[in-house]
mmCIF file of C-alpha atoms and ligand atoms in Angstrom:
data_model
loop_
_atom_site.group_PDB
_atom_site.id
_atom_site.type_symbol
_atom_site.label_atom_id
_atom_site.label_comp_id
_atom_site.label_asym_id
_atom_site.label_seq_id
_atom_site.Cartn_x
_atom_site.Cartn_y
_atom_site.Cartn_z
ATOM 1 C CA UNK A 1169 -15.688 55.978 43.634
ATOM 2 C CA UNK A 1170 -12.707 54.225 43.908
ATOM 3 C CA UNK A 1171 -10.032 55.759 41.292
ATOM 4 C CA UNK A 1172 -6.851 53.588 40.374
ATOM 5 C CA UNK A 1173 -6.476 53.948 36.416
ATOM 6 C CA UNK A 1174 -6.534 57.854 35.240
ATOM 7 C CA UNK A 1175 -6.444 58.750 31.244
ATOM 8 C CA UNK A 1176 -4.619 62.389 30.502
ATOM 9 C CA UNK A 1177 -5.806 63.284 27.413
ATOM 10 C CA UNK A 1178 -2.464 65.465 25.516
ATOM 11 C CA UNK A 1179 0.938 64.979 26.479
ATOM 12 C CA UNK A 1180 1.947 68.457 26.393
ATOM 13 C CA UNK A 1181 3.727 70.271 29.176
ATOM 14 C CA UNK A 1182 0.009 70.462 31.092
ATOM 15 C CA UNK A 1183 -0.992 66.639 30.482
ATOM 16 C CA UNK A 1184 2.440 65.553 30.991
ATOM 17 C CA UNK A 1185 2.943 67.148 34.131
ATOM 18 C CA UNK A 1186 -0.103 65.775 35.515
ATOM 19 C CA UNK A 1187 0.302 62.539 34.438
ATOM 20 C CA UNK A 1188 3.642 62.685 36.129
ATOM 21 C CA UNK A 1189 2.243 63.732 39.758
ATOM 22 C CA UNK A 1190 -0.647 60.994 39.219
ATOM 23 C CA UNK A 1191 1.734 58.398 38.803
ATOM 24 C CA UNK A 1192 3.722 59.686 41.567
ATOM 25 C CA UNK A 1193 0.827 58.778 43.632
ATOM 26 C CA UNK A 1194 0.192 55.241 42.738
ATOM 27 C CA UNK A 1195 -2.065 55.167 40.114
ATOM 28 C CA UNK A 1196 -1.665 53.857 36.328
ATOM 29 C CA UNK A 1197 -2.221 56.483 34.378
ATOM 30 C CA UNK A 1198 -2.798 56.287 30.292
ATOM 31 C CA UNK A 1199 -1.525 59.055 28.021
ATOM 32 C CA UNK A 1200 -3.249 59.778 25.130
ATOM 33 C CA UNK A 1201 -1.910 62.035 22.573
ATOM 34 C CA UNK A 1202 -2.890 62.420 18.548
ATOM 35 C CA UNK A 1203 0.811 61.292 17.958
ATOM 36 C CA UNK A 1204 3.432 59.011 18.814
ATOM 37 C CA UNK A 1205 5.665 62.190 18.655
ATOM 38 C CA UNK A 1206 3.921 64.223 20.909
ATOM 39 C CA UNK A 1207 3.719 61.031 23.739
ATOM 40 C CA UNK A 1208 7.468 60.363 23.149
ATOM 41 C CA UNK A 1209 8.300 63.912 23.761
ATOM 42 C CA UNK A 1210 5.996 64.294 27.218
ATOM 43 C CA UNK A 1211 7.069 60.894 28.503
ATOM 44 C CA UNK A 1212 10.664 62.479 27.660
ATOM 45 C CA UNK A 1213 10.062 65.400 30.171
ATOM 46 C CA UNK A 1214 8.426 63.300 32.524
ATOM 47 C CA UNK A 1215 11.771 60.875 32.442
ATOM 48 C CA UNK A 1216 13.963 63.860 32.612
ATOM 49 C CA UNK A 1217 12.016 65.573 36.142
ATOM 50 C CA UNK A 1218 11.863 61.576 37.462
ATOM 51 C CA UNK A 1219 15.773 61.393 36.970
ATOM 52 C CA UNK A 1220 16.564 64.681 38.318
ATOM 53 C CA UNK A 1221 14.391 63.649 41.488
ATOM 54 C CA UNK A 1222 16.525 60.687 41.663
ATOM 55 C CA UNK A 1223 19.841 62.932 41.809
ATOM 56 C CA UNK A 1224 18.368 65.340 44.529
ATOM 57 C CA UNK A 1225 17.522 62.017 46.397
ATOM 58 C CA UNK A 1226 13.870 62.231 46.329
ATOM 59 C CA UNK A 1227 13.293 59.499 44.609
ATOM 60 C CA UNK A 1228 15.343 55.703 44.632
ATOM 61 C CA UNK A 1229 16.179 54.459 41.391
ATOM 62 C CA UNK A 1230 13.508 51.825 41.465
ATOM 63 C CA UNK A 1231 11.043 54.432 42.682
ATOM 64 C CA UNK A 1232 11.685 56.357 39.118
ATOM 65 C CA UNK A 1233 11.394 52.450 37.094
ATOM 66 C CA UNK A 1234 8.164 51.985 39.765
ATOM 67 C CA UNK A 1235 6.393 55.450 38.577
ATOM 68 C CA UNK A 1236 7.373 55.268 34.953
ATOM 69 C CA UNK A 1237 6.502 51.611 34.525
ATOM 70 C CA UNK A 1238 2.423 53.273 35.213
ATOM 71 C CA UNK A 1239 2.638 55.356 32.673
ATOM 72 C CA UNK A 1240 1.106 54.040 29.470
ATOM 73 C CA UNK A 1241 1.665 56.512 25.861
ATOM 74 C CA UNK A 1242 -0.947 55.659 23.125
ATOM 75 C CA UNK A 1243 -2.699 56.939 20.665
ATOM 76 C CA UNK A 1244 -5.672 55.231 20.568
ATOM 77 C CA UNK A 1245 -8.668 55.581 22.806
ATOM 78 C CA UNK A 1246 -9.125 52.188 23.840
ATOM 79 C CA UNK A 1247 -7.118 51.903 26.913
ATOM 80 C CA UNK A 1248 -9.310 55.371 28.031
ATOM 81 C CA UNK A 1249 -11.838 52.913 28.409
ATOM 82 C CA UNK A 1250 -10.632 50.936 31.532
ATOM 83 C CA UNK A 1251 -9.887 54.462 33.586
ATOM 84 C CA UNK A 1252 -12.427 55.911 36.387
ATOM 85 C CA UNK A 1253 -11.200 59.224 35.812
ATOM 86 C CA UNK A 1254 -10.242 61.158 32.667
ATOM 87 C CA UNK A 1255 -8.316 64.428 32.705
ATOM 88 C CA UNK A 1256 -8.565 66.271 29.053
ATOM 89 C CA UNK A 1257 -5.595 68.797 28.867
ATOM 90 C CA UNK A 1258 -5.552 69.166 24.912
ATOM 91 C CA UNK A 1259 -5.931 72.809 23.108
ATOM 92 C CA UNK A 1260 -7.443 75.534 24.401
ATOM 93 C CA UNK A 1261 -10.410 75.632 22.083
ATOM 94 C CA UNK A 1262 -13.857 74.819 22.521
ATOM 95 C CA UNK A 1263 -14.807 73.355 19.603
ATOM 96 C CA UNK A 1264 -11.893 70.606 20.532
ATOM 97 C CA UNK A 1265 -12.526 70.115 23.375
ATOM 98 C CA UNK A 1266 -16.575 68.968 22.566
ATOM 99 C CA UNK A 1267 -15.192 66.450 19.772
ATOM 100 C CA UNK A 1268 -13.119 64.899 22.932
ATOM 101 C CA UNK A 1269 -15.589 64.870 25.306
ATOM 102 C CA UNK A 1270 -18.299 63.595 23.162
ATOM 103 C CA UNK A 1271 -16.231 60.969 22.343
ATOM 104 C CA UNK A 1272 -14.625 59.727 25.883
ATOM 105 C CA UNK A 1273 -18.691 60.097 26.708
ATOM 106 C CA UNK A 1274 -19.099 57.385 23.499
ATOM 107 C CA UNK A 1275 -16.515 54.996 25.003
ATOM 108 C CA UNK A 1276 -15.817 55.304 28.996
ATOM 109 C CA UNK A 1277 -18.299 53.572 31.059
ATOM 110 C CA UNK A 1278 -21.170 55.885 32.265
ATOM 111 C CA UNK A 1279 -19.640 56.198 36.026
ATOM 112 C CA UNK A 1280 -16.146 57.693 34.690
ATOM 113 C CA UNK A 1281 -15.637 61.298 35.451
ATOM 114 C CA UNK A 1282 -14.737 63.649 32.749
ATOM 115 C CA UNK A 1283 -12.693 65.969 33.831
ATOM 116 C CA UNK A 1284 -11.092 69.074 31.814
ATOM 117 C CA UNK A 1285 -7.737 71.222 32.508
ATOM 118 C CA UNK A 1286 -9.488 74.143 30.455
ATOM 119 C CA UNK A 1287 -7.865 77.495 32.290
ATOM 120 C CA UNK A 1288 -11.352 79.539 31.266
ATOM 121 C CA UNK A 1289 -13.406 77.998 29.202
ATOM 122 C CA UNK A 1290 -16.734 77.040 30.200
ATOM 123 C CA UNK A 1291 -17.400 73.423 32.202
ATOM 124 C CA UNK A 1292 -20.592 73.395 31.257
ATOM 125 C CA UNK A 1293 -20.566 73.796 28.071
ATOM 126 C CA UNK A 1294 -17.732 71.652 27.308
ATOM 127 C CA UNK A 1295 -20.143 69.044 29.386
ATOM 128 C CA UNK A 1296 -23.069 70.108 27.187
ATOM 129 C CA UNK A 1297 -21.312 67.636 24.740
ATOM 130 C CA UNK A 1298 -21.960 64.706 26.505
ATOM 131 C CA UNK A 1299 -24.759 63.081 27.805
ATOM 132 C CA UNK A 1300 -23.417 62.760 31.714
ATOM 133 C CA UNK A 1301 -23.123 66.633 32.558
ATOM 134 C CA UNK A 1302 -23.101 65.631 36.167
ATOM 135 C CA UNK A 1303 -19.972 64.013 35.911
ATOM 136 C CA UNK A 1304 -18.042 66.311 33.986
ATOM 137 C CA UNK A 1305 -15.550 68.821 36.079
ATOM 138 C CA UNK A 1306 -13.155 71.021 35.508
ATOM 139 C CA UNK A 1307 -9.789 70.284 37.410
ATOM 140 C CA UNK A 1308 -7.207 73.276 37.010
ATOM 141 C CA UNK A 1309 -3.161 72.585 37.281
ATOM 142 C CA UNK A 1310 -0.756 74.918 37.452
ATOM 143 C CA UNK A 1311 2.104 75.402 35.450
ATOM 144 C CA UNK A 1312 4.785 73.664 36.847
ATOM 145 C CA UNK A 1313 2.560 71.332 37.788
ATOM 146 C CA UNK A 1314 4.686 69.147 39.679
ATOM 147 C CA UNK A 1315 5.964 72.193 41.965
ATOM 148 C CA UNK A 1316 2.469 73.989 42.511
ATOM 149 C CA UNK A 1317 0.118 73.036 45.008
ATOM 150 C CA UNK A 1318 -3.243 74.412 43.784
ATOM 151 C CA UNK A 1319 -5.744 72.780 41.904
ATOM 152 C CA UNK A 1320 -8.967 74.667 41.244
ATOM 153 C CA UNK A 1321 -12.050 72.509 41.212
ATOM 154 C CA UNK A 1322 -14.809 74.205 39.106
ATOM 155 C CA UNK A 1323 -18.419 72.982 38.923
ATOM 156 C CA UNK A 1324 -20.157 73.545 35.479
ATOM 157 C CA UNK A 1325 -23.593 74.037 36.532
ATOM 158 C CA UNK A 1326 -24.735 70.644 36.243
ATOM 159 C CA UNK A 1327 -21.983 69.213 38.128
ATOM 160 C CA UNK A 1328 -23.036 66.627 41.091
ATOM 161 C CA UNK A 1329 -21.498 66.481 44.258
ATOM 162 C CA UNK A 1330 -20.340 62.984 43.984
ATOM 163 C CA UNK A 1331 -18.295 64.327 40.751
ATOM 164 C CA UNK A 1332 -16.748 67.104 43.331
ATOM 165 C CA UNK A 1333 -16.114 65.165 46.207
ATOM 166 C CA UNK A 1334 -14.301 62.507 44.155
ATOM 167 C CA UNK A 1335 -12.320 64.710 42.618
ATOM 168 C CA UNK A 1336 -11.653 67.015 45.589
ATOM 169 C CA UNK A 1337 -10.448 64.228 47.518
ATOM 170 C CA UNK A 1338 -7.934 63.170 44.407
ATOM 171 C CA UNK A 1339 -6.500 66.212 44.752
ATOM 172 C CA UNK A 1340 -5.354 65.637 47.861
ATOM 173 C CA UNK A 1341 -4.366 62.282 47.350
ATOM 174 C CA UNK A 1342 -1.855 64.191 44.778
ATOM 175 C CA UNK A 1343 -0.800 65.879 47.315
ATOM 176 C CA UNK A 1344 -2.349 69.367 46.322
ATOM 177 C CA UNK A 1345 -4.792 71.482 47.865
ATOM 178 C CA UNK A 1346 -7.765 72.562 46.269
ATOM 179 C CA UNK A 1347 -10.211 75.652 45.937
ATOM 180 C CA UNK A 1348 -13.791 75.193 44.816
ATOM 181 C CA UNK A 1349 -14.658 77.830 42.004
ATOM 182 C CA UNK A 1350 -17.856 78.175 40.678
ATOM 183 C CA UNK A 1351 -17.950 78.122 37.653
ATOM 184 C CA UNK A 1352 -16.760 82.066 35.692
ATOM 185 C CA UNK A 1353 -14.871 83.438 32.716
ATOM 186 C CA UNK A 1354 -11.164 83.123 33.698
ATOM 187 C CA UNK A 1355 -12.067 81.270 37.241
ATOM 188 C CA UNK A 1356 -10.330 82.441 40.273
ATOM 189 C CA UNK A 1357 -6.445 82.371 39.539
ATOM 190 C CA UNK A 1358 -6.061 83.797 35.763
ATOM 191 C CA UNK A 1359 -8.803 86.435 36.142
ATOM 192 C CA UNK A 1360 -6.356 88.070 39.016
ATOM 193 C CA UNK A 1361 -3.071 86.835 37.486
ATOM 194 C CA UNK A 1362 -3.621 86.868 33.936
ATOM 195 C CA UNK A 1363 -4.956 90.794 34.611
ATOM 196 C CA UNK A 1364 -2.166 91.350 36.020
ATOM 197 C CA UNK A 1365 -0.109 90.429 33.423
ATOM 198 C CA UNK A 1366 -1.962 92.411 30.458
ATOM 199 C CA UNK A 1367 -1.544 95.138 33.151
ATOM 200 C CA UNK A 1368 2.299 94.690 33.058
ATOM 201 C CA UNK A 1369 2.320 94.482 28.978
ATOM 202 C CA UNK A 1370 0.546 97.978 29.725
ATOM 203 C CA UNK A 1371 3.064 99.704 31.984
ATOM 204 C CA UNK A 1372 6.215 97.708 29.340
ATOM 205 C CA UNK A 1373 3.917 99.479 26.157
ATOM 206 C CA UNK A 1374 3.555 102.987 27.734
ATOM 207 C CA UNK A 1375 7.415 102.970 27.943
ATOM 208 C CA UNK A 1376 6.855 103.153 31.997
ATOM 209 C CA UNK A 1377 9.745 100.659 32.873
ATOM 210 C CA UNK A 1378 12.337 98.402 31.235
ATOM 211 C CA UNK A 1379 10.332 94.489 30.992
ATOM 212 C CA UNK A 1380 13.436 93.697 33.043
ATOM 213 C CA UNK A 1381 12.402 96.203 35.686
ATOM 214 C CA UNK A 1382 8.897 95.551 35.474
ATOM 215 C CA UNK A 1383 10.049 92.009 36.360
ATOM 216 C CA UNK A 1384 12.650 93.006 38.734
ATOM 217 C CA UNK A 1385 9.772 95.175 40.601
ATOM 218 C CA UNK A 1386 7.399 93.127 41.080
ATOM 219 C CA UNK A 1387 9.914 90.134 42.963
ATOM 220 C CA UNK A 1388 11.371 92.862 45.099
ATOM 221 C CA UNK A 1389 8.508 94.917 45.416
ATOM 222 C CA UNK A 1390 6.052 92.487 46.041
ATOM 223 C CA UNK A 1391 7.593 89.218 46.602
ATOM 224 C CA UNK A 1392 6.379 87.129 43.608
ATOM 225 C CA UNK A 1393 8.766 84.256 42.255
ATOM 226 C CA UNK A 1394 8.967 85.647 38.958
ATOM 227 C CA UNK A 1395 7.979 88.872 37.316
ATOM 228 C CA UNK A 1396 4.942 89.163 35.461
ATOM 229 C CA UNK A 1397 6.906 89.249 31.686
ATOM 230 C CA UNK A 1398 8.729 85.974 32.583
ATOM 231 C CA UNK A 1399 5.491 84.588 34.067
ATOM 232 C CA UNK A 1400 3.860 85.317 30.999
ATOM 233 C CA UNK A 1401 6.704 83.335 28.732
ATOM 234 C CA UNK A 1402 6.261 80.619 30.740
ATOM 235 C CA UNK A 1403 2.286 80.500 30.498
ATOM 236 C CA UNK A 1404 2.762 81.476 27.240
ATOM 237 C CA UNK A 1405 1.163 84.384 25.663
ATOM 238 C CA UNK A 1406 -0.598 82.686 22.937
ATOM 239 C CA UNK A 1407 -2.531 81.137 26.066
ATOM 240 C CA UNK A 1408 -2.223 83.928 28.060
ATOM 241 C CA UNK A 1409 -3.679 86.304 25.577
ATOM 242 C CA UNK A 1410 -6.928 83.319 24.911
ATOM 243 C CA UNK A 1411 -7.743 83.913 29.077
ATOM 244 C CA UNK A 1412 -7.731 87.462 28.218
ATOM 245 C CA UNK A 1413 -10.503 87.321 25.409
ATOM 246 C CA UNK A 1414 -12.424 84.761 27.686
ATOM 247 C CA UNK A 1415 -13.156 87.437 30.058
ATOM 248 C CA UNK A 1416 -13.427 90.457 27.744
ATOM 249 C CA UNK A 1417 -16.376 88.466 25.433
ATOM 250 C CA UNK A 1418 -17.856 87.134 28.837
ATOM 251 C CA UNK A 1419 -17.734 90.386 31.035
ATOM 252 C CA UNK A 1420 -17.707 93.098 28.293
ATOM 253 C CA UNK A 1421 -16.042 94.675 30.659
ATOM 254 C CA UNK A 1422 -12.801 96.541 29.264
ATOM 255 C CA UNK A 1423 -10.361 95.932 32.372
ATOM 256 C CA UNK A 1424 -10.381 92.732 30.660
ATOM 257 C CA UNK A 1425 -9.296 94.453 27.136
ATOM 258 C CA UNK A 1426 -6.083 92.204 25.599
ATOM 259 C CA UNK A 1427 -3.561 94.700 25.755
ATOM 260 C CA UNK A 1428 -2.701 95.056 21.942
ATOM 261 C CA UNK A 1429 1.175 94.882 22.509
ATOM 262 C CA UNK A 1430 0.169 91.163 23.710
ATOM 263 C CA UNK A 1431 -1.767 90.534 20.513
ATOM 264 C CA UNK A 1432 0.699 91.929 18.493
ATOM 265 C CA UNK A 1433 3.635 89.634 20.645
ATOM 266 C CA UNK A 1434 1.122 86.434 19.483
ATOM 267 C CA UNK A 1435 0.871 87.692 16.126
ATOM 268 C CA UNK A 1436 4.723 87.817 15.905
ATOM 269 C CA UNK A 1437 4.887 84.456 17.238
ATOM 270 C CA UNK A 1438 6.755 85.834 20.218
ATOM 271 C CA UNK A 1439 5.004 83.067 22.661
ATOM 272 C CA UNK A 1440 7.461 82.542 25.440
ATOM 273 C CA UNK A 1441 10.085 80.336 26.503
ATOM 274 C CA UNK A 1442 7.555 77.209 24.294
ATOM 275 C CA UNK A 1443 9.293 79.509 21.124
ATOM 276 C CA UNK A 1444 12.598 80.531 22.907
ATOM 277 C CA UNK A 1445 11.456 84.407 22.457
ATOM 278 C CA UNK A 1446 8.340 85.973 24.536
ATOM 279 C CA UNK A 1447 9.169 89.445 26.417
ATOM 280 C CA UNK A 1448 12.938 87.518 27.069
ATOM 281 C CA UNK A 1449 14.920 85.635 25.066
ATOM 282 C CA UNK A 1450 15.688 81.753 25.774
ATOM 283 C CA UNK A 1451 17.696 80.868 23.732
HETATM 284 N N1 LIG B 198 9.049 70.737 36.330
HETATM 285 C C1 LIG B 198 9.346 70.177 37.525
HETATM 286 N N2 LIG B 198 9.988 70.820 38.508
HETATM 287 C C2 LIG B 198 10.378 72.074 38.269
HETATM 288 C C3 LIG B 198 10.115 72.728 37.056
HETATM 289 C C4 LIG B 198 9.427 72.006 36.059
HETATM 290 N N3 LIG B 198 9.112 72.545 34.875
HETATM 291 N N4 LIG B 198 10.628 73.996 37.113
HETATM 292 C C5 LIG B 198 11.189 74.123 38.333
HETATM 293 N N5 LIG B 198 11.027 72.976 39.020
HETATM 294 C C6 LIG B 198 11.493 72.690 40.381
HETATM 295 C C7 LIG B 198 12.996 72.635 40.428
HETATM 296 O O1 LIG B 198 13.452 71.337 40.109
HETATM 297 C C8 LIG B 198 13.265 72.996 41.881
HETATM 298 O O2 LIG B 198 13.014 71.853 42.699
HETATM 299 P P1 LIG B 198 13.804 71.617 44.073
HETATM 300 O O3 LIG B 198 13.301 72.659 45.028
HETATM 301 O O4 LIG B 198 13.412 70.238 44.454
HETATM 302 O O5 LIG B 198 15.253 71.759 43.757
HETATM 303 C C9 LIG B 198 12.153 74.006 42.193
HETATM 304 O O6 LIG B 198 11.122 73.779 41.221
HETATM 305 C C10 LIG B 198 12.646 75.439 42.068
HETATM 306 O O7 LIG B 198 13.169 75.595 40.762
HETATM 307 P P2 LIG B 198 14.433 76.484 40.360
HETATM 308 O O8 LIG B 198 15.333 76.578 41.570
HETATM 309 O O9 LIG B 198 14.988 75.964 39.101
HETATM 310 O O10 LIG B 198 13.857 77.896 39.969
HETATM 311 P P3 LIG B 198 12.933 78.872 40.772
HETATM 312 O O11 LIG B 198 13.236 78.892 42.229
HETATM 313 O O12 LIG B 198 12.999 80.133 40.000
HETATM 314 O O13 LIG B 198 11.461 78.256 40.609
HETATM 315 C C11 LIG B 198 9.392 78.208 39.525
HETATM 316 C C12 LIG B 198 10.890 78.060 39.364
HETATM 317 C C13 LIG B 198 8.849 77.135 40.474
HETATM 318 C C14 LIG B 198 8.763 78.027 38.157
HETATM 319 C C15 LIG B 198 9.091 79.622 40.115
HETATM 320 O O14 LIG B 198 9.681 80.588 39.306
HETATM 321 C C16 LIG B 198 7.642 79.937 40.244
HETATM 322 O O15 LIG B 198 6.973 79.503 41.175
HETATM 323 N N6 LIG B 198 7.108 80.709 39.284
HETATM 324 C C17 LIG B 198 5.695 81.061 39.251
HETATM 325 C C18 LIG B 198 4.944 79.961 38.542
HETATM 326 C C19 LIG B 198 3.484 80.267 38.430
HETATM 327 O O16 LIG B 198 2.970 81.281 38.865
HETATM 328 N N7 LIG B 198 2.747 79.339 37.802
HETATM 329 C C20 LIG B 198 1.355 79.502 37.525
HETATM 330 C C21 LIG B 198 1.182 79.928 36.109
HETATM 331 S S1 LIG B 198 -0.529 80.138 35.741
HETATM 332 C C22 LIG B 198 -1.049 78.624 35.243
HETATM 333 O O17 LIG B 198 -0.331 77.687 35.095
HETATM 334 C C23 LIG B 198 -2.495 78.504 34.990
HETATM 335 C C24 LIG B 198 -2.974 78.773 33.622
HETATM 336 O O18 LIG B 198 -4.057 78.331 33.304
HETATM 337 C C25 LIG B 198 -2.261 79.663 32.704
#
């Protein structure tokens, strides 16, 4: 199918980010948000990464104008309708994401692909809500999504090939590579990482290390970018502690337990860097 208008559904960091990188590539891209707040402030961070490209000389000046002039805010469905692809990166909760879904089914012509940014919730039962399972994917940035390369491609049950290949080979027109991942709780990435990071709130709650040497340990120690804590700001750990109860009601298996220092952290509204205060402070 040939793909040249794509509708992001939530302009947050996620859906901005990707609509960013799609438009980077040539396509128009529509950006749907509940709000004209919430489009102003994506299409904000989307102008701010364009201009700092321009002032590392990545990008000319009419390159930025070229990319931002494809980028269309709105609140209201309509323009969804004239897009071949539709990427849904809105909240992280099922019952959300089926009221979406059921209605881009409702108003996108049958041969659109649905696709969701969900990072664990299940493909096909978010596709269950429509009436086109086989064209409904799951399509998995990463957090910054302009800088990472990977997107996971998960395939609900009823997913068709067709719906794969497309949307493997728009990956790499975005100039990412992609992993096929059938579909499981938590996927491939954020059933290792995510563990990993309820592991670290573990070693920070039994008093084992500092969160700054937890963090400093595991970039020295075993070369990651940032340290677990950090990693978990930026995710968030509101979301990060969401992935976490994914796989613990889907496995019942308790190496998936939510630590409860990272309950207690959402509780406390201690989210990450989206708050200013997670495990560090940012402000
Ligand atoms: N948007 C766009 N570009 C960004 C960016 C952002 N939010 N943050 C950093 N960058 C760019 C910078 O502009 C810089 O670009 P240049 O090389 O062109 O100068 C480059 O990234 C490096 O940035 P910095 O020098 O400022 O900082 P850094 O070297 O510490 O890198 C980082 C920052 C890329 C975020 C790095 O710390 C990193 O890779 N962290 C790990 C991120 C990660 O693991 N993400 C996955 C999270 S899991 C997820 O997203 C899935 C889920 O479902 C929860």
């Amino acid at each position: 199918m040939n793909i040249e208008k794509v509708g992001i559904i939530g302009a947050g960091v996620m859906g901005a980010g990707i609509a960013e990188i799609i438009a980077k590539s040539g396509y128009d891209v529509v950006l749907k948000d509940m709000e004209e707040g919430y489009i102003q402030s994506g299409i904000k961070n989307i102008e701010k990464n364009l201009k700092k490209s321009v002032e590392k000389g990545k990008l000319t000046e009419d390159e930025k104008k070229e990319i931002r002039s494809r980028i269309t805010g709105t609140v209201d469905n309509q323009l969804l309708t004239e897009c071949q692809l539709v990427i849904e990166a809105a909240s992280e909760k099922m019952a959300v994401k089926k009221i979406i879904f059921e209605e881009l089914d409702r108003i996108c012509p049958s041969e659109t692909i649905l696709a969701s940014n969900t990072s664990s919730l299940s493909i096909t039962e978010i596709a269950n809500s429509t009436k086109r399972p086989e064209k409904v994917i799951g399509m998995h940035f990463f957090n910054p999504v302009p800088v990472m390369k990977l997107v996971e491609v998960i395939r609900g049950i009823n997913t068709s090939d067709d719906t794969r290949n497309t949307v493997v080979a728009m990956a790499e027109n975005l100039d990412k590579v992609s992993v096929e991942v059938e579909e499981a709780p938590g996927f491939l990435v954020n059933r290792v990482l995510v563990t990993m990071i309820n592991e670290a709130v573990g070693v920070l709650a039994d008093g084992v290390a500092t969160a700054e040497d937890i963090d400093t340990a595991m970039k020295l120690g075993a070369n990651h970018p940032i340290g677990p804590l950090a990693l978990a700001d930026l995710i968030g750990n509101d979301v990060c502690l969401h992935i976490m109860e994914v796989m613990y009601e889907e496995y019942a298996d308790s190496k998936y337990r939510p630590h409860p220092l990272l309950r207690k952290m959402v509780r406390g509204n201690l989210l990450g860097r989206k708050v200013g205060q997670g495990f560090f402070s940012y402000e």
